[in-house]
C-alpha atoms as a printed R data frame, in Angstrom:
    type eleno elety resid chain resno       x      y       z
1   ATOM     1    CA   UNK     A     1  33.403 53.560 262.229
2   ATOM     2    CA   UNK     A     2  32.405 52.291 258.803
3   ATOM     3    CA   UNK     A     3  28.838 51.335 258.156
4   ATOM     4    CA   UNK     A     4  28.046 47.937 256.583
5   ATOM     5    CA   UNK     A     5  25.537 48.255 253.754
6   ATOM     6    CA   UNK     A     6  23.298 45.563 252.377
7   ATOM     7    CA   UNK     A     7  23.431 44.512 248.745
8   ATOM     8    CA   UNK     A     8  20.121 46.258 248.122
9   ATOM     9    CA   UNK     A     9  21.420 49.527 249.541
10  ATOM    10    CA   UNK     A    10  24.529 49.298 247.372
11  ATOM    11    CA   UNK     A    11  22.463 48.579 244.289
12  ATOM    12    CA   UNK     A    12  20.117 51.469 245.054
13  ATOM    13    CA   UNK     A    13  23.048 53.858 245.408
14  ATOM    14    CA   UNK     A    14  24.550 52.795 242.090
15  ATOM    15    CA   UNK     A    15  21.264 53.068 240.186
16  ATOM    16    CA   UNK     A    16  19.774 56.208 241.761
17  ATOM    17    CA   UNK     A    17  20.712 58.420 238.804
18  ATOM    18    CA   UNK     A    18  19.495 56.022 236.118
19  ATOM    19    CA   UNK     A    19  16.346 57.056 234.270
20  ATOM    20    CA   UNK     A    20  14.467 55.711 231.280
21  ATOM    21    CA   UNK     A    21  14.542 57.701 228.072
22  ATOM    22    CA   UNK     A    22  11.390 58.303 226.016
23  ATOM    23    CA   UNK     A    23  12.035 55.335 223.733
24  ATOM    24    CA   UNK     A    24  12.310 52.961 226.697
25  ATOM    25    CA   UNK     A    25   9.164 54.437 228.241
26  ATOM    26    CA   UNK     A    26   7.208 53.936 225.009
27  ATOM    27    CA   UNK     A    27   8.508 50.397 224.684
28  ATOM    28    CA   UNK     A    28   7.516 49.575 228.253
29  ATOM    29    CA   UNK     A    29   4.093 51.168 227.776
30  ATOM    30    CA   UNK     A    30   3.515 49.081 224.617
31  ATOM    31    CA   UNK     A    31   4.511 45.890 226.416
32  ATOM    32    CA   UNK     A    32   2.132 46.705 229.261
33  ATOM    33    CA   UNK     A    33  -0.653 47.492 226.777
34  ATOM    34    CA   UNK     A    34  -0.058 44.210 224.925
35  ATOM    35    CA   UNK     A    35  -0.127 42.268 228.199
36  ATOM    36    CA   UNK     A    36  -3.349 44.026 229.199
37  ATOM    37    CA   UNK     A    37  -5.006 43.240 225.874
38  ATOM    38    CA   UNK     A    38  -3.915 39.625 226.094
39  ATOM    39    CA   UNK     A    39  -5.466 39.414 229.555
40  ATOM    40    CA   UNK     A    40  -8.714 40.934 228.255
41  ATOM    41    CA   UNK     A    41  -8.744 38.427 225.382
42  ATOM    42    CA   UNK     A    42  -8.102 35.452 227.661
43  ATOM    43    CA   UNK     A    43 -10.894 36.524 230.009
44  ATOM    44    CA   UNK     A    44 -13.191 36.825 226.992
45  ATOM    45    CA   UNK     A    45 -12.088 33.451 225.565
46  ATOM    46    CA   UNK     A    46 -12.764 31.718 228.870
47  ATOM    47    CA   UNK     A    47 -16.218 33.309 229.126
48  ATOM    48    CA   UNK     A    48 -15.301 35.378 232.182
49  ATOM    49    CA   UNK     A    49 -16.431 38.567 230.443
50  ATOM    50    CA   UNK     A    50 -19.099 39.171 227.843
51  ATOM    51    CA   UNK     A    51 -19.093 41.211 224.652
52  ATOM    52    CA   UNK     A    52 -20.098 44.520 226.220
53  ATOM    53    CA   UNK     A    53 -17.682 44.205 229.129
54  ATOM    54    CA   UNK     A    54 -14.834 43.274 226.784
55  ATOM    55    CA   UNK     A    55 -15.578 46.204 224.470
56  ATOM    56    CA   UNK     A    56 -15.645 48.551 227.466
57  ATOM    57    CA   UNK     A    57 -12.312 47.206 228.720
58  ATOM    58    CA   UNK     A    58 -10.740 47.647 225.290
59  ATOM    59    CA   UNK     A    59 -12.118 51.181 225.002
60  ATOM    60    CA   UNK     A    60 -10.710 52.025 228.438
61  ATOM    61    CA   UNK     A    61  -7.153 51.189 227.377
62  ATOM    62    CA   UNK     A    62  -5.033 54.291 226.849
63  ATOM    63    CA   UNK     A    63  -3.873 53.945 223.263
64  ATOM    64    CA   UNK     A    64  -5.036 55.035 219.844
65  ATOM    65    CA   UNK     A    65  -7.262 52.635 217.920
66  ATOM    66    CA   UNK     A    66  -4.561 51.851 215.339
67  ATOM    67    CA   UNK     A    67  -2.173 50.783 218.096
68  ATOM    68    CA   UNK     A    68  -4.832 48.621 219.731
69  ATOM    69    CA   UNK     A    69  -5.698 47.038 216.384
70  ATOM    70    CA   UNK     A    70  -2.029 46.218 215.701
71  ATOM    71    CA   UNK     A    71  -1.662 44.547 219.104
72  ATOM    72    CA   UNK     A    72  -4.960 42.677 218.620
73  ATOM    73    CA   UNK     A    73  -3.800 41.423 215.219
74  ATOM    74    CA   UNK     A    74  -0.539 40.244 216.780
75  ATOM    75    CA   UNK     A    75  -2.545 38.361 219.424
76  ATOM    76    CA   UNK     A    76  -4.708 36.938 216.636
77  ATOM    77    CA   UNK     A    77  -1.674 35.692 214.688
78  ATOM    78    CA   UNK     A    78  -0.099 34.121 217.780
79  ATOM    79    CA   UNK     A    79  -3.303 32.438 218.956
80  ATOM    80    CA   UNK     A    80  -4.170 31.209 215.453
81  ATOM    81    CA   UNK     A    81  -0.714 29.700 215.013
82  ATOM    82    CA   UNK     A    82  -0.928 27.990 218.409
83  ATOM    83    CA   UNK     A    83  -4.445 26.575 217.972
84  ATOM    84    CA   UNK     A    84  -5.497 23.431 216.144
85  ATOM    85    CA   UNK     A    85  -9.281 23.614 216.150
86  ATOM    86    CA   UNK     A    86 -10.556 26.367 213.867
87  ATOM    87    CA   UNK     A    87 -14.143 25.734 214.944
88  ATOM    88    CA   UNK     A    88 -13.081 26.314 218.556
89  ATOM    89    CA   UNK     A    89 -11.533 29.680 217.681
90  ATOM    90    CA   UNK     A    90 -14.873 31.497 217.578
91  ATOM    91    CA   UNK     A    91 -13.966 33.704 220.585
92  ATOM    92    CA   UNK     A    92 -10.715 34.717 218.877
93  ATOM    93    CA   UNK     A    93 -12.557 35.828 215.756
94  ATOM    94    CA   UNK     A    94 -15.184 37.670 217.800
95  ATOM    95    CA   UNK     A    95 -12.467 39.447 219.779
96  ATOM    96    CA   UNK     A    96 -10.755 40.628 216.599
97  ATOM    97    CA   UNK     A    97 -14.087 41.852 215.254
98  ATOM    98    CA   UNK     A    98 -14.230 44.255 218.230
99  ATOM    99    CA   UNK     A    99 -11.077 45.923 216.902
100 ATOM   100    CA   UNK     A   100 -11.880 46.292 213.196
101 ATOM   101    CA   UNK     A   101 -14.654 47.960 211.258
102 ATOM   102    CA   UNK     A   102 -17.790 46.159 210.119
103 ATOM   103    CA   UNK     A   103 -16.559 45.509 206.563
104 ATOM   104    CA   UNK     A   104 -13.336 43.898 207.815
105 ATOM   105    CA   UNK     A   105 -15.345 41.845 210.333
106 ATOM   106    CA   UNK     A   106 -17.596 40.497 207.592
107 ATOM   107    CA   UNK     A   107 -14.564 39.619 205.450
108 ATOM   108    CA   UNK     A   108 -12.854 37.793 208.315
109 ATOM   109    CA   UNK     A   109 -15.983 35.870 209.276
110 ATOM   110    CA   UNK     A   110 -16.524 34.930 205.608
111 ATOM   111    CA   UNK     A   111 -12.976 33.541 205.446
112 ATOM   112    CA   UNK     A   112 -13.628 31.535 208.623
113 ATOM   113    CA   UNK     A   113 -16.952 30.227 207.294
114 ATOM   114    CA   UNK     A   114 -15.332 29.182 204.017
115 ATOM   115    CA   UNK     A   115 -12.547 27.396 205.880
116 ATOM   116    CA   UNK     A   116 -14.971 25.555 208.159
117 ATOM   117    CA   UNK     A   117 -16.991 24.493 205.109
118 ATOM   118    CA   UNK     A   118 -13.867 23.191 203.401
119 ATOM   119    CA   UNK     A   119 -12.832 21.290 206.529
120 ATOM   120    CA   UNK     A   120 -16.292 19.714 206.760
121 ATOM   121    CA   UNK     A   121 -16.123 18.579 203.104
122 ATOM   122    CA   UNK     A   122 -12.716 17.039 203.712
123 ATOM   123    CA   UNK     A   123 -13.915 15.422 206.955
124 ATOM   124    CA   UNK     A   124 -16.870 13.842 205.140
125 ATOM   125    CA   UNK     A   125 -14.665 12.584 202.312
126 ATOM   126    CA   UNK     A   126 -12.108 11.116 204.702
127 ATOM   127    CA   UNK     A   127 -14.833  9.559 206.860
128 ATOM   128    CA   UNK     A   128 -16.285  7.716 203.849
129 ATOM   129    CA   UNK     A   129 -12.810  6.617 202.719
130 ATOM   130    CA   UNK     A   130 -11.921  5.308 206.195
131 ATOM   131    CA   UNK     A   131 -15.292  3.569 206.508
132 ATOM   132    CA   UNK     A   132 -14.701  1.855 203.145
133 ATOM   133    CA   UNK     A   133 -11.179  0.812 204.182
134 ATOM   134    CA   UNK     A   134 -12.486 -0.603 207.469
135 ATOM   135    CA   UNK     A   135 -15.305 -2.428 205.662
136 ATOM   136    CA   UNK     A   136 -12.751 -3.961 203.294
137 ATOM   137    CA   UNK     A   137 -10.934 -5.233 206.396
138 ATOM   138    CA   UNK     A   138 -14.119 -6.791 207.730
139 ATOM   139    CA   UNK     A   139 -14.957 -4.017 210.197
140 ATOM   140    CA   UNK     A   140 -18.410 -2.719 209.398
141 ATOM   141    CA   UNK     A   141 -21.729 -1.923 210.950
142 ATOM   142    CA   UNK     A   142 -23.805  0.922 212.317
143 ATOM   143    CA   UNK     A   143 -21.766  1.157 215.488
144 ATOM   144    CA   UNK     A   144 -18.487  1.757 213.639
145 ATOM   145    CA   UNK     A   145 -17.661  5.442 214.029
146 ATOM   146    CA   UNK     A   146 -14.085  6.235 212.981
147 ATOM   147    CA   UNK     A   147 -12.173  8.874 214.938
148 ATOM   148    CA   UNK     A   148 -11.273 11.039 211.960
149 ATOM   149    CA   UNK     A   149  -8.911 13.320 213.915
150 ATOM   150    CA   UNK     A   150  -6.688 10.351 214.840
151 ATOM   151    CA   UNK     A   151  -5.935  9.382 211.232
152 ATOM   152    CA   UNK     A   152  -2.791 10.761 209.564
153 ATOM   153    CA   UNK     A   153  -4.704 11.569 206.382
154 ATOM   154    CA   UNK     A   154  -6.936 13.982 208.358
155 ATOM   155    CA   UNK     A   155  -3.989 15.617 210.081
156 ATOM   156    CA   UNK     A   156  -2.297 16.227 206.746
157 ATOM   157    CA   UNK     A   157  -5.439 17.527 205.030
158 ATOM   158    CA   UNK     A   158  -6.424 19.812 207.909
159 ATOM   159    CA   UNK     A   159  -2.876 21.181 208.090
160 ATOM   160    CA   UNK     A   160  -3.087 22.043 204.381
161 ATOM   161    CA   UNK     A   161  -6.391 23.850 204.917
162 ATOM   162    CA   UNK     A   162  -4.949 25.715 207.914
163 ATOM   163    CA   UNK     A   163  -1.971 26.869 205.845
164 ATOM   164    CA   UNK     A   164  -4.266 28.084 203.065
165 ATOM   165    CA   UNK     A   165  -6.511 29.744 205.610
166 ATOM   166    CA   UNK     A   166  -3.481 31.356 207.257
167 ATOM   167    CA   UNK     A   167  -2.432 32.857 203.922
168 ATOM   168    CA   UNK     A   168  -5.942 34.256 203.412
169 ATOM   169    CA   UNK     A   169  -5.828 35.823 206.867
170 ATOM   170    CA   UNK     A   170  -2.423 37.370 206.123
171 ATOM   171    CA   UNK     A   171  -3.874 38.962 202.961
172 ATOM   172    CA   UNK     A   172  -6.838 40.185 205.000
173 ATOM   173    CA   UNK     A   173  -4.474 41.697 207.603
174 ATOM   174    CA   UNK     A   174  -2.433 43.420 204.887
175 ATOM   175    CA   UNK     A   175  -5.648 45.010 203.592
176 ATOM   176    CA   UNK     A   176  -6.214 46.584 207.011
177 ATOM   177    CA   UNK     A   177  -2.937 48.481 207.098
């Protein structure tokens, strides 16, 4: 009498001779490594692991340092593109500094410092302009504190600085390879 097989049994029979070639294995290993590094970064960003623990976790990953650095730079590019607040990206910059040499770390942190300085100059300029515009409308006093981030002029100016900063980071990344 014929035996009735489940869908899983049929699938297992049809795929029992399938194997991954070396290229597929490398690709899968890289994806797993990238996912592991992203997890390490997120734990670091959220303050769930400190500097030493994060460095130890990165060192424990089975990959050469150039491969780790490439994955870290990809994470950096993705996270930078997704974020709005450059000042709040301090953990991202610290994480990348774990993966590059001291000279590259200093260069990256100098770029960040320059960008934050530029943003602060623009913020101050826009604040005074908004305060003057409000005063001209009859809204003035010590308790008037404009929400700079809500004004379109700030959004446009900060986006310009982010684009410029992004180009500087791309040049920095090209210097690493």
